[in-house]
Structure formats: C-alpha cells, structure tokens
Amino acid sequence: MNDLKAQIAAGEWKQGDKLPSVVELAALFGVGRSTIREALSALKAVGMLDIRQGGGTYIR
C-alpha cells in the first residue's frame, strides 16, 4: 500500500487517471492479487481512490 500511495503522491498517477488492473498491479509490485485488493480498499477508505465495480479504479 505504501508504494502505491507514494507513487500517487509523487504524481506518477494524477487525479482522474485509471489504475492498471489488479493483475497488472500485482505483477508490478511483486505481490499477490489479494494484497493489491486490500491496499486498494484501504486507499479507498482514506479517500484516495474511487473503485467502480466493473469499471476500474480511479485516482481521486
């Protein structure tokens, strides 16, 4: 979660950008899909992400 949060804070992804799929993020960070899902849920809880079921995950 911290790596993803740091990339967002560094501006690698900007507001409104769609994040890669869970599978792509898992490969990028070298972790399992469940770890990515947990991180995305945590970032959604703090208001950094907008997760649209079937529509992707976007930076707020």
Tab-separated table of C-alpha atoms in Angstrom:
chain	number	residue	atom	x	y	z
A	1	MET	CA	0.000	0.000	0.000
A	2	ASN	CA	2.788	2.415	0.865
A	3	ASP	CA	4.466	2.000	-2.529
A	4	LEU	CA	1.222	2.668	-4.370
A	5	LYS	CA	0.418	5.620	-2.108
A	6	ALA	CA	3.918	7.026	-2.679
A	7	GLN	CA	3.535	6.765	-6.458
A	8	ILE	CA	0.226	8.612	-6.303
A	9	ALA	CA	1.728	11.292	-4.045
A	10	ALA	CA	4.726	11.631	-6.382
A	11	GLY	CA	2.384	12.367	-9.274
A	12	GLU	CA	3.015	9.197	-11.271
A	13	TRP	CA	-0.767	8.906	-11.433
A	14	LYS	CA	-2.849	12.057	-11.422
A	15	GLN	CA	-6.415	12.773	-10.364
A	16	GLY	CA	-8.837	11.056	-12.712
A	17	ASP	CA	-6.288	8.535	-14.006
A	18	LYS	CA	-7.400	4.933	-14.221
A	19	LEU	CA	-5.094	2.486	-12.461
A	20	PRO	CA	-3.951	-0.709	-14.145
A	21	SER	CA	-5.852	-3.900	-13.364
A	22	VAL	CA	-5.319	-5.810	-10.127
A	23	VAL	CA	-3.349	-8.444	-12.062
A	24	GLU	CA	-1.065	-5.798	-13.597
A	25	LEU	CA	-0.534	-4.054	-10.249
A	26	ALA	CA	0.267	-7.376	-8.570
A	27	ALA	CA	2.917	-8.075	-11.204
A	28	LEU	CA	4.276	-4.520	-10.957
A	29	PHE	CA	4.719	-4.677	-7.188
A	30	GLY	CA	5.562	-8.381	-6.976
A	31	VAL	CA	2.729	-9.268	-4.606
A	32	GLY	CA	-0.453	-11.307	-4.772
A	33	ARG	CA	-3.782	-10.054	-6.066
A	34	SER	CA	-5.376	-10.209	-2.609
A	35	THR	CA	-2.650	-7.905	-1.276
A	36	ILE	CA	-3.415	-5.405	-4.045
A	37	ARG	CA	-7.148	-5.618	-3.358
A	38	GLU	CA	-6.555	-4.926	0.338
A	39	ALA	CA	-4.317	-1.957	-0.475
A	40	LEU	CA	-6.865	-0.543	-2.921
A	41	SER	CA	-9.632	-0.908	-0.333
A	42	ALA	CA	-7.516	0.868	2.279
A	43	LEU	CA	-6.729	3.725	-0.116
A	44	LYS	CA	-10.415	3.977	-0.991
A	45	ALA	CA	-11.241	4.225	2.723
A	46	VAL	CA	-8.957	7.252	3.097
A	47	GLY	CA	-10.430	8.891	0.012
A	48	MET	CA	-7.562	8.475	-2.441
A	49	LEU	CA	-9.326	6.112	-4.845
A	50	ASP	CA	-12.698	5.660	-6.471
A	51	ILE	CA	-13.398	1.980	-7.170
A	52	ARG	CA	-16.162	1.366	-9.694
A	53	GLN	CA	-17.292	-2.238	-9.828
A	54	GLY	CA	-16.716	-3.450	-13.369
A	55	GLY	CA	-15.410	-0.023	-14.360
A	56	GLY	CA	-11.953	0.213	-12.871
A	57	THR	CA	-10.139	2.115	-10.165
A	58	TYR	CA	-9.520	5.854	-10.469
A	59	ILE	CA	-7.424	8.370	-8.563
A	60	ARG	CA	-9.483	10.933	-6.650
